């Protein structure tokens, strides 16, 4: 039912994204709990001539422009629906570059924290896990170097508890660090490409979703 526009004689009275009161013909206020349960006959009796039309949101798809929805009094009314109308403003090259960089950074975070597969085991790489792995890596390296007695390290991974030998823990720590570094390196490379873009078309042509390390 929602969003719905209430229309009388070709003019939009109100637009509703959910149940809410509205003022009908003659200035009569109708509560949401009442009018949302009306039948077609109720509408004809209480609000003669008022049409309930679905709202079609025609948001412009251009990434090179900013869109602002005009007031519903300027929307298009047809026999079967009400269509939104937008005003568009061309973005500057600097704005597009900033948005593309932000998208690249969001992709980096998703790839960085999405985990990494090591010898068939999935290792978490969210920020908390990175910190824990780094601590376990440092301890394991001290064990390998003989600074502290060597013993298996208790570690809780994505698949549950495991006892990991110091040498294996060092390998895991390095793999995670390399994964994180690769993600930041890809982000930096994309930012450089975006900075070097000569115009908006070139900036938008850079695929910020490709080239990321996978789990």
JSON list of C-alpha atoms in Angstrom, two decimals:
[
{"chain": "A", "resi": 1, "resn": "UNK", "atom": "CA", "xyz": [0.00, 0.00, 0.00]},
{"chain": "A", "resi": 2, "resn": "UNK", "atom": "CA", "xyz": [2.81, 2.43, 0.81]},
{"chain": "A", "resi": 3, "resn": "UNK", "atom": "CA", "xyz": [4.18, 4.76, -0.36]},
{"chain": "A", "resi": 4, "resn": "UNK", "atom": "CA", "xyz": [0.89, 6.20, -1.50]},
{"chain": "A", "resi": 5, "resn": "UNK", "atom": "CA", "xyz": [-0.26, 9.61, -2.70]},
{"chain": "A", "resi": 6, "resn": "UNK", "atom": "CA", "xyz": [-3.77, 10.91, -2.10]},
{"chain": "A", "resi": 7, "resn": "UNK", "atom": "CA", "xyz": [-4.92, 12.85, -5.16]},
{"chain": "A", "resi": 8, "resn": "UNK", "atom": "CA", "xyz": [-7.99, 15.00, -5.77]},
{"chain": "A", "resi": 9, "resn": "UNK", "atom": "CA", "xyz": [-8.79, 16.57, -9.14]},
{"chain": "A", "resi": 10, "resn": "UNK", "atom": "CA", "xyz": [-5.24, 15.99, -10.36]},
{"chain": "A", "resi": 11, "resn": "UNK", "atom": "CA", "xyz": [-3.62, 17.66, -7.33]},
{"chain": "A", "resi": 12, "resn": "UNK", "atom": "CA", "xyz": [-1.69, 15.78, -4.66]},
{"chain": "A", "resi": 13, "resn": "UNK", "atom": "CA", "xyz": [-3.21, 16.28, -1.22]},
{"chain": "A", "resi": 14, "resn": "UNK", "atom": "CA", "xyz": [-0.56, 14.35, 0.69]},
{"chain": "A", "resi": 15, "resn": "UNK", "atom": "CA", "xyz": [2.04, 11.62, 0.38]},
{"chain": "A", "resi": 16, "resn": "UNK", "atom": "CA", "xyz": [2.41, 8.83, 2.93]},
{"chain": "A", "resi": 17, "resn": "UNK", "atom": "CA", "xyz": [5.33, 6.45, 3.41]},
{"chain": "A", "resi": 18, "resn": "UNK", "atom": "CA", "xyz": [3.40, 4.76, 6.23]},
{"chain": "A", "resi": 19, "resn": "UNK", "atom": "CA", "xyz": [0.20, 5.13, 8.28]},
{"chain": "A", "resi": 20, "resn": "UNK", "atom": "CA", "xyz": [-0.32, 8.72, 9.38]},
{"chain": "A", "resi": 21, "resn": "UNK", "atom": "CA", "xyz": [-3.27, 11.13, 9.69]},
{"chain": "A", "resi": 22, "resn": "UNK", "atom": "CA", "xyz": [-4.34, 13.20, 6.71]},
{"chain": "A", "resi": 23, "resn": "UNK", "atom": "CA", "xyz": [-6.72, 16.06, 6.10]},
{"chain": "A", "resi": 24, "resn": "UNK", "atom": "CA", "xyz": [-9.35, 15.29, 3.50]},
{"chain": "A", "resi": 25, "resn": "UNK", "atom": "CA", "xyz": [-11.87, 17.41, 1.61]},
{"chain": "A", "resi": 26, "resn": "UNK", "atom": "CA", "xyz": [-13.64, 19.93, 3.80]},
{"chain": "A", "resi": 27, "resn": "UNK", "atom": "CA", "xyz": [-10.72, 20.06, 6.23]},
{"chain": "A", "resi": 28, "resn": "UNK", "atom": "CA", "xyz": [-11.75, 16.85, 7.98]},
{"chain": "A", "resi": 29, "resn": "UNK", "atom": "CA", "xyz": [-8.88, 15.09, 9.75]},
{"chain": "A", "resi": 30, "resn": "UNK", "atom": "CA", "xyz": [-8.80, 11.32, 9.32]},
{"chain": "A", "resi": 31, "resn": "UNK", "atom": "CA", "xyz": [-6.64, 9.23, 11.67]},
{"chain": "A", "resi": 32, "resn": "UNK", "atom": "CA", "xyz": [-4.23, 6.66, 10.28]},
{"chain": "A", "resi": 33, "resn": "UNK", "atom": "CA", "xyz": [-5.80, 3.77, 12.15]},
{"chain": "A", "resi": 34, "resn": "UNK", "atom": "CA", "xyz": [-9.14, 4.54, 10.50]},
{"chain": "A", "resi": 35, "resn": "UNK", "atom": "CA", "xyz": [-8.40, 5.42, 6.88]},
{"chain": "A", "resi": 36, "resn": "UNK", "atom": "CA", "xyz": [-5.85, 2.66, 6.33]},
{"chain": "A", "resi": 37, "resn": "UNK", "atom": "CA", "xyz": [-8.63, 0.12, 6.94]},
{"chain": "A", "resi": 38, "resn": "UNK", "atom": "CA", "xyz": [-11.20, 1.81, 4.68]},
{"chain": "A", "resi": 39, "resn": "UNK", "atom": "CA", "xyz": [-12.80, -0.09, 1.84]},
{"chain": "A", "resi": 40, "resn": "UNK", "atom": "CA", "xyz": [-13.35, 1.47, -1.59]},
{"chain": "A", "resi": 41, "resn": "UNK", "atom": "CA", "xyz": [-16.90, 2.26, -0.50]},
{"chain": "A", "resi": 42, "resn": "UNK", "atom": "CA", "xyz": [-15.61, 4.02, 2.64]},
{"chain": "A", "resi": 43, "resn": "UNK", "atom": "CA", "xyz": [-13.34, 6.18, 0.50]},
{"chain": "A", "resi": 44, "resn": "UNK", "atom": "CA", "xyz": [-16.20, 7.13, -1.80]},
{"chain": "A", "resi": 45, "resn": "UNK", "atom": "CA", "xyz": [-18.44, 8.05, 1.14]},
{"chain": "A", "resi": 46, "resn": "UNK", "atom": "CA", "xyz": [-15.91, 9.91, 3.31]},
{"chain": "A", "resi": 47, "resn": "UNK", "atom": "CA", "xyz": [-13.53, 11.35, 0.69]},
{"chain": "A", "resi": 48, "resn": "UNK", "atom": "CA", "xyz": [-15.39, 11.42, -2.63]},
{"chain": "A", "resi": 49, "resn": "UNK", "atom": "CA", "xyz": [-13.09, 11.86, -5.61]},
{"chain": "A", "resi": 50, "resn": "UNK", "atom": "CA", "xyz": [-9.86, 11.15, -3.69]},
{"chain": "A", "resi": 51, "resn": "UNK", "atom": "CA", "xyz": [-7.61, 8.68, -5.49]},
{"chain": "A", "resi": 52, "resn": "UNK", "atom": "CA", "xyz": [-4.99, 6.50, -3.82]},
{"chain": "A", "resi": 53, "resn": "UNK", "atom": "CA", "xyz": [-2.10, 6.20, -6.23]},
{"chain": "A", "resi": 54, "resn": "UNK", "atom": "CA", "xyz": [1.23, 4.41, -5.79]},
{"chain": "A", "resi": 55, "resn": "UNK", "atom": "CA", "xyz": [4.34, 6.57, -5.75]},
{"chain": "A", "resi": 56, "resn": "UNK", "atom": "CA", "xyz": [7.07, 5.76, -8.26]},
{"chain": "A", "resi": 57, "resn": "UNK", "atom": "CA", "xyz": [10.43, 7.16, -7.18]},
{"chain": "A", "resi": 58, "resn": "UNK", "atom": "CA", "xyz": [12.39, 8.15, -10.29]},
{"chain": "A", "resi": 59, "resn": "UNK", "atom": "CA", "xyz": [15.76, 8.75, -8.66]},
{"chain": "A", "resi": 60, "resn": "UNK", "atom": "CA", "xyz": [18.34, 9.79, -11.29]},
{"chain": "A", "resi": 61, "resn": "UNK", "atom": "CA", "xyz": [21.04, 7.14, -11.60]},
{"chain": "A", "resi": 62, "resn": "UNK", "atom": "CA", "xyz": [23.94, 9.38, -12.65]},
{"chain": "A", "resi": 63, "resn": "UNK", "atom": "CA", "xyz": [26.98, 9.18, -10.38]},
{"chain": "A", "resi": 64, "resn": "UNK", "atom": "CA", "xyz": [28.17, 12.46, -11.87]},
{"chain": "A", "resi": 65, "resn": "UNK", "atom": "CA", "xyz": [25.27, 14.49, -10.50]},
{"chain": "A", "resi": 66, "resn": "UNK", "atom": "CA", "xyz": [23.58, 15.21, -7.19]},
{"chain": "A", "resi": 67, "resn": "UNK", "atom": "CA", "xyz": [19.81, 14.83, -7.17]},
{"chain": "A", "resi": 68, "resn": "UNK", "atom": "CA", "xyz": [17.30, 16.73, -5.04]},
{"chain": "A", "resi": 69, "resn": "UNK", "atom": "CA", "xyz": [13.70, 15.61, -4.90]},
{"chain": "A", "resi": 70, "resn": "UNK", "atom": "CA", "xyz": [11.29, 18.48, -5.60]},
{"chain": "A", "resi": 71, "resn": "UNK", "atom": "CA", "xyz": [8.23, 19.06, -3.36]},
{"chain": "A", "resi": 72, "resn": "UNK", "atom": "CA", "xyz": [5.36, 16.68, -4.12]},
{"chain": "A", "resi": 73, "resn": "UNK", "atom": "CA", "xyz": [3.35, 19.61, -5.48]},
{"chain": "A", "resi": 74, "resn": "UNK", "atom": "CA", "xyz": [5.69, 19.46, -8.50]},
{"chain": "A", "resi": 75, "resn": "UNK", "atom": "CA", "xyz": [5.49, 15.70, -9.03]},
{"chain": "A", "resi": 76, "resn": "UNK", "atom": "CA", "xyz": [3.82, 14.16, -12.07]},
{"chain": "A", "resi": 77, "resn": "UNK", "atom": "CA", "xyz": [0.31, 12.74, -11.66]},
{"chain": "A", "resi": 78, "resn": "UNK", "atom": "CA", "xyz": [-0.92, 10.12, -14.12]},
{"chain": "A", "resi": 79, "resn": "UNK", "atom": "CA", "xyz": [-4.07, 8.05, -14.15]},
{"chain": "A", "resi": 80, "resn": "UNK", "atom": "CA", "xyz": [-2.35, 5.15, -12.42]},
{"chain": "A", "resi": 81, "resn": "UNK", "atom": "CA", "xyz": [0.51, 6.58, -10.35]},
{"chain": "A", "resi": 82, "resn": "UNK", "atom": "CA", "xyz": [2.36, 9.58, -9.02]},
{"chain": "A", "resi": 83, "resn": "UNK", "atom": "CA", "xyz": [5.97, 9.97, -10.17]},
{"chain": "A", "resi": 84, "resn": "UNK", "atom": "CA", "xyz": [8.59, 11.90, -8.26]},
{"chain": "A", "resi": 85, "resn": "UNK", "atom": "CA", "xyz": [10.51, 14.68, -9.98]},
{"chain": "A", "resi": 86, "resn": "UNK", "atom": "CA", "xyz": [14.13, 15.50, -9.22]},
{"chain": "A", "resi": 87, "resn": "UNK", "atom": "CA", "xyz": [16.37, 18.47, -9.82]},
{"chain": "A", "resi": 88, "resn": "UNK", "atom": "CA", "xyz": [19.95, 17.50, -10.65]},
{"chain": "A", "resi": 89, "resn": "UNK", "atom": "CA", "xyz": [23.20, 19.37, -10.13]},
{"chain": "A", "resi": 90, "resn": "UNK", "atom": "CA", "xyz": [26.42, 18.36, -11.82]},
{"chain": "A", "resi": 91, "resn": "UNK", "atom": "CA", "xyz": [29.12, 17.37, -9.33]},
{"chain": "A", "resi": 92, "resn": "UNK", "atom": "CA", "xyz": [32.59, 18.87, -9.43]},
{"chain": "A", "resi": 93, "resn": "UNK", "atom": "CA", "xyz": [35.58, 16.70, -10.24]},
{"chain": "A", "resi": 94, "resn": "UNK", "atom": "CA", "xyz": [36.84, 17.09, -6.67]},
{"chain": "A", "resi": 95, "resn": "UNK", "atom": "CA", "xyz": [33.52, 15.87, -5.28]},
{"chain": "A", "resi": 96, "resn": "UNK", "atom": "CA", "xyz": [33.50, 12.81, -7.54]},
{"chain": "A", "resi": 97, "resn": "UNK", "atom": "CA", "xyz": [37.10, 12.01, -6.61]},
{"chain": "A", "resi": 98, "resn": "UNK", "atom": "CA", "xyz": [36.30, 12.23, -2.90]},
{"chain": "A", "resi": 99, "resn": "UNK", "atom": "CA", "xyz": [33.30, 9.92, -3.31]},
{"chain": "A", "resi": 100, "resn": "UNK", "atom": "CA", "xyz": [35.33, 7.40, -5.32]},
{"chain": "A", "resi": 101, "resn": "UNK", "atom": "CA", "xyz": [38.07, 7.42, -2.69]},
{"chain": "A", "resi": 102, "resn": "UNK", "atom": "CA", "xyz": [35.49, 6.84, 0.03]},
{"chain": "A", "resi": 103, "resn": "UNK", "atom": "CA", "xyz": [34.11, 3.88, -1.93]},
{"chain": "A", "resi": 104, "resn": "UNK", "atom": "CA", "xyz": [37.64, 2.48, -2.33]},
{"chain": "A", "resi": 105, "resn": "UNK", "atom": "CA", "xyz": [38.23, 2.84, 1.41]},
{"chain": "A", "resi": 106, "resn": "UNK", "atom": "CA", "xyz": [34.97, 1.04, 2.17]},
{"chain": "A", "resi": 107, "resn": "UNK", "atom": "CA", "xyz": [36.02, -1.78, -0.16]},
{"chain": "A", "resi": 108, "resn": "UNK", "atom": "CA", "xyz": [39.39, -1.96, 1.57]},
{"chain": "A", "resi": 109, "resn": "UNK", "atom": "CA", "xyz": [37.79, -2.28, 4.98]},
{"chain": "A", "resi": 110, "resn": "UNK", "atom": "CA", "xyz": [35.49, -5.05, 3.75]},
{"chain": "A", "resi": 111, "resn": "UNK", "atom": "CA", "xyz": [38.38, -6.97, 2.21]},
{"chain": "A", "resi": 112, "resn": "UNK", "atom": "CA", "xyz": [40.70, -6.34, 5.14]},
{"chain": "A", "resi": 113, "resn": "UNK", "atom": "CA", "xyz": [38.26, -7.60, 7.76]},
{"chain": "A", "resi": 114, "resn": "UNK", "atom": "CA", "xyz": [36.69, -10.33, 5.63]},
{"chain": "A", "resi": 115, "resn": "UNK", "atom": "CA", "xyz": [39.09, -13.07, 6.74]},
{"chain": "A", "resi": 116, "resn": "UNK", "atom": "CA", "xyz": [41.88, -15.00, 5.06]},
{"chain": "A", "resi": 117, "resn": "UNK", "atom": "CA", "xyz": [42.24, -18.69, 4.22]},
{"chain": "A", "resi": 118, "resn": "UNK", "atom": "CA", "xyz": [45.45, -20.36, 5.39]},
{"chain": "A", "resi": 119, "resn": "UNK", "atom": "CA", "xyz": [45.95, -24.04, 4.55]},
{"chain": "A", "resi": 120, "resn": "UNK", "atom": "CA", "xyz": [42.19, -24.45, 4.20]},
{"chain": "A", "resi": 121, "resn": "UNK", "atom": "CA", "xyz": [41.39, -22.80, 7.54]},
{"chain": "A", "resi": 122, "resn": "UNK", "atom": "CA", "xyz": [39.56, -19.46, 7.61]},
{"chain": "A", "resi": 123, "resn": "UNK", "atom": "CA", "xyz": [41.22, -16.96, 9.94]},
{"chain": "A", "resi": 124, "resn": "UNK", "atom": "CA", "xyz": [39.23, -13.97, 11.13]},
{"chain": "A", "resi": 125, "resn": "UNK", "atom": "CA", "xyz": [40.78, -10.61, 10.27]},
{"chain": "A", "resi": 126, "resn": "UNK", "atom": "CA", "xyz": [38.39, -8.16, 11.92]},
{"chain": "A", "resi": 127, "resn": "UNK", "atom": "CA", "xyz": [40.17, -5.49, 13.95]},
{"chain": "A", "resi": 128, "resn": "UNK", "atom": "CA", "xyz": [39.84, -7.35, 17.26]},
{"chain": "A", "resi": 129, "resn": "UNK", "atom": "CA", "xyz": [41.13, -10.58, 15.72]},
{"chain": "A", "resi": 130, "resn": "UNK", "atom": "CA", "xyz": [44.04, -8.76, 14.12]},
{"chain": "A", "resi": 131, "resn": "UNK", "atom": "CA", "xyz": [45.07, -7.49, 17.54]},
{"chain": "A", "resi": 132, "resn": "UNK", "atom": "CA", "xyz": [44.81, -10.96, 19.12]},
{"chain": "A", "resi": 133, "resn": "UNK", "atom": "CA", "xyz": [46.72, -12.57, 16.26]},
{"chain": "A", "resi": 134, "resn": "UNK", "atom": "CA", "xyz": [49.44, -9.95, 16.49]},
{"chain": "A", "resi": 135, "resn": "UNK", "atom": "CA", "xyz": [49.84, -10.69, 20.21]},
{"chain": "A", "resi": 136, "resn": "UNK", "atom": "CA", "xyz": [49.95, -14.45, 19.61]},
{"chain": "A", "resi": 137, "resn": "UNK", "atom": "CA", "xyz": [52.42, -13.90, 16.76]},
{"chain": "A", "resi": 138, "resn": "UNK", "atom": "CA", "xyz": [54.77, -11.91, 19.00]},
{"chain": "A", "resi": 139, "resn": "UNK", "atom": "CA", "xyz": [54.65, -14.60, 21.70]},
{"chain": "A", "resi": 140, "resn": "UNK", "atom": "CA", "xyz": [55.18, -17.39, 19.16]},
{"chain": "A", "resi": 141, "resn": "UNK", "atom": "CA", "xyz": [58.15, -15.59, 17.65]},
{"chain": "A", "resi": 142, "resn": "UNK", "atom": "CA", "xyz": [59.73, -15.28, 21.11]},
{"chain": "A", "resi": 143, "resn": "UNK", "atom": "CA", "xyz": [59.20, -19.02, 21.55]},
{"chain": "A", "resi": 144, "resn": "UNK", "atom": "CA", "xyz": [60.82, -19.80, 18.21]},
{"chain": "A", "resi": 145, "resn": "UNK", "atom": "CA", "xyz": [63.73, -17.50, 19.03]},
{"chain": "A", "resi": 146, "resn": "UNK", "atom": "CA", "xyz": [64.20, -19.21, 22.41]},
{"chain": "A", "resi": 147, "resn": "UNK", "atom": "CA", "xyz": [63.37, -16.19, 24.55]},
{"chain": "A", "resi": 148, "resn": "UNK", "atom": "CA", "xyz": [60.51, -18.03, 26.33]},
{"chain": "A", "resi": 149, "resn": "UNK", "atom": "CA", "xyz": [59.75, -21.76, 26.69]},
{"chain": "A", "resi": 150, "resn": "UNK", "atom": "CA", "xyz": [58.05, -23.17, 23.61]},
{"chain": "A", "resi": 151, "resn": "UNK", "atom": "CA", "xyz": [54.56, -24.66, 23.92]},
{"chain": "A", "resi": 152, "resn": "UNK", "atom": "CA", "xyz": [51.41, -24.88, 21.79]},
{"chain": "A", "resi": 153, "resn": "UNK", "atom": "CA", "xyz": [49.38, -21.68, 21.73]},
{"chain": "A", "resi": 154, "resn": "UNK", "atom": "CA", "xyz": [45.69, -21.85, 22.56]},
{"chain": "A", "resi": 155, "resn": "UNK", "atom": "CA", "xyz": [43.86, -19.86, 19.91]},
{"chain": "A", "resi": 156, "resn": "UNK", "atom": "CA", "xyz": [40.16, -19.41, 19.13]},
{"chain": "A", "resi": 157, "resn": "UNK", "atom": "CA", "xyz": [39.64, -19.12, 15.38]},
{"chain": "A", "resi": 158, "resn": "UNK", "atom": "CA", "xyz": [36.59, -19.01, 13.14]},
{"chain": "A", "resi": 159, "resn": "UNK", "atom": "CA", "xyz": [36.08, -22.77, 13.54]},
{"chain": "A", "resi": 160, "resn": "UNK", "atom": "CA", "xyz": [36.63, -22.88, 17.33]},
{"chain": "A", "resi": 161, "resn": "UNK", "atom": "CA", "xyz": [39.50, -23.62, 19.69]},
{"chain": "A", "resi": 162, "resn": "UNK", "atom": "CA", "xyz": [42.81, -24.89, 18.39]},
{"chain": "A", "resi": 163, "resn": "UNK", "atom": "CA", "xyz": [46.27, -25.55, 19.76]},
{"chain": "A", "resi": 164, "resn": "UNK", "atom": "CA", "xyz": [48.77, -24.07, 17.33]},
{"chain": "A", "resi": 165, "resn": "UNK", "atom": "CA", "xyz": [52.48, -24.78, 17.33]},
{"chain": "A", "resi": 166, "resn": "UNK", "atom": "CA", "xyz": [54.68, -21.67, 17.63]},
{"chain": "A", "resi": 167, "resn": "UNK", "atom": "CA", "xyz": [56.08, -22.04, 14.10]},
{"chain": "A", "resi": 168, "resn": "UNK", "atom": "CA", "xyz": [52.56, -22.30, 12.66]},
{"chain": "A", "resi": 169, "resn": "UNK", "atom": "CA", "xyz": [51.41, -19.29, 14.69]},
{"chain": "A", "resi": 170, "resn": "UNK", "atom": "CA", "xyz": [54.26, -17.25, 13.26]},
{"chain": "A", "resi": 171, "resn": "UNK", "atom": "CA", "xyz": [53.19, -18.26, 9.76]},
{"chain": "A", "resi": 172, "resn": "UNK", "atom": "CA", "xyz": [49.58, -17.30, 10.50]},
{"chain": "A", "resi": 173, "resn": "UNK", "atom": "CA", "xyz": [50.60, -13.93, 11.90]},
{"chain": "A", "resi": 174, "resn": "UNK", "atom": "CA", "xyz": [52.69, -13.18, 8.85]},
{"chain": "A", "resi": 175, "resn": "UNK", "atom": "CA", "xyz": [49.92, -14.27, 6.48]},
{"chain": "A", "resi": 176, "resn": "UNK", "atom": "CA", "xyz": [47.39, -12.03, 8.20]},
{"chain": "A", "resi": 177, "resn": "UNK", "atom": "CA", "xyz": [49.80, -9.08, 8.20]},
{"chain": "A", "resi": 178, "resn": "UNK", "atom": "CA", "xyz": [50.51, -9.58, 4.49]},
{"chain": "A", "resi": 179, "resn": "UNK", "atom": "CA", "xyz": [46.77, -9.80, 3.79]},
{"chain": "A", "resi": 180, "resn": "UNK", "atom": "CA", "xyz": [46.08, -6.54, 5.62]},
{"chain": "A", "resi": 181, "resn": "UNK", "atom": "CA", "xyz": [49.03, -4.83, 3.94]},
{"chain": "A", "resi": 182, "resn": "UNK", "atom": "CA", "xyz": [47.86, -5.98, 0.50]},
{"chain": "A", "resi": 183, "resn": "UNK", "atom": "CA", "xyz": [44.45, -4.44, 1.17]},
{"chain": "A", "resi": 184, "resn": "UNK", "atom": "CA", "xyz": [45.95, -1.10, 2.13]},
{"chain": "A", "resi": 185, "resn": "UNK", "atom": "CA", "xyz": [48.31, -1.22, -0.86]},
{"chain": "A", "resi": 186, "resn": "UNK", "atom": "CA", "xyz": [45.35, -1.75, -3.18]},
{"chain": "A", "resi": 187, "resn": "UNK", "atom": "CA", "xyz": [43.50, 1.15, -1.57]},
{"chain": "A", "resi": 188, "resn": "UNK", "atom": "CA", "xyz": [46.52, 3.41, -1.99]},
{"chain": "A", "resi": 189, "resn": "UNK", "atom": "CA", "xyz": [46.91, 2.43, -5.64]},
{"chain": "A", "resi": 190, "resn": "UNK", "atom": "CA", "xyz": [43.24, 3.21, -6.29]},
{"chain": "A", "resi": 191, "resn": "UNK", "atom": "CA", "xyz": [43.51, 6.57, -4.53]},
{"chain": "A", "resi": 192, "resn": "UNK", "atom": "CA", "xyz": [46.47, 7.44, -6.75]},
{"chain": "A", "resi": 193, "resn": "UNK", "atom": "CA", "xyz": [44.53, 6.46, -9.88]},
{"chain": "A", "resi": 194, "resn": "UNK", "atom": "CA", "xyz": [41.61, 8.59, -8.76]},
{"chain": "A", "resi": 195, "resn": "UNK", "atom": "CA", "xyz": [43.88, 11.55, -8.03]},
{"chain": "A", "resi": 196, "resn": "UNK", "atom": "CA", "xyz": [45.37, 11.23, -11.52]},
{"chain": "A", "resi": 197, "resn": "UNK", "atom": "CA", "xyz": [41.97, 11.16, -13.24]},
{"chain": "A", "resi": 198, "resn": "UNK", "atom": "CA", "xyz": [41.76, 14.10, -15.63]},
{"chain": "A", "resi": 199, "resn": "UNK", "atom": "CA", "xyz": [37.97, 14.37, -15.67]},
{"chain": "A", "resi": 200, "resn": "UNK", "atom": "CA", "xyz": [34.79, 12.98, -14.12]},
{"chain": "A", "resi": 201, "resn": "UNK", "atom": "CA", "xyz": [34.40, 10.24, -16.72]},
{"chain": "A", "resi": 202, "resn": "UNK", "atom": "CA", "xyz": [37.91, 8.97, -16.03]},
{"chain": "A", "resi": 203, "resn": "UNK", "atom": "CA", "xyz": [37.33, 8.99, -12.26]},
{"chain": "A", "resi": 204, "resn": "UNK", "atom": "CA", "xyz": [34.06, 7.07, -12.60]},
{"chain": "A", "resi": 205, "resn": "UNK", "atom": "CA", "xyz": [35.68, 4.54, -14.94]},
{"chain": "A", "resi": 206, "resn": "UNK", "atom": "CA", "xyz": [38.05, 3.35, -12.20]},
{"chain": "A", "resi": 207, "resn": "UNK", "atom": "CA", "xyz": [36.69, 0.06, -10.82]},
{"chain": "A", "resi": 208, "resn": "UNK", "atom": "CA", "xyz": [37.11, 0.33, -7.07]},
{"chain": "A", "resi": 209, "resn": "UNK", "atom": "CA", "xyz": [35.61, -3.14, -6.55]},
{"chain": "A", "resi": 210, "resn": "UNK", "atom": "CA", "xyz": [38.31, -5.08, -8.42]},
{"chain": "A", "resi": 211, "resn": "UNK", "atom": "CA", "xyz": [41.76, -6.28, -7.44]},
{"chain": "A", "resi": 212, "resn": "UNK", "atom": "CA", "xyz": [41.19, -6.86, -3.74]},
{"chain": "A", "resi": 213, "resn": "UNK", "atom": "CA", "xyz": [42.72, -9.82, -1.85]},
{"chain": "A", "resi": 214, "resn": "UNK", "atom": "CA", "xyz": [40.11, -12.47, -1.22]},
{"chain": "A", "resi": 215, "resn": "UNK", "atom": "CA", "xyz": [39.61, -14.81, 1.70]}
]
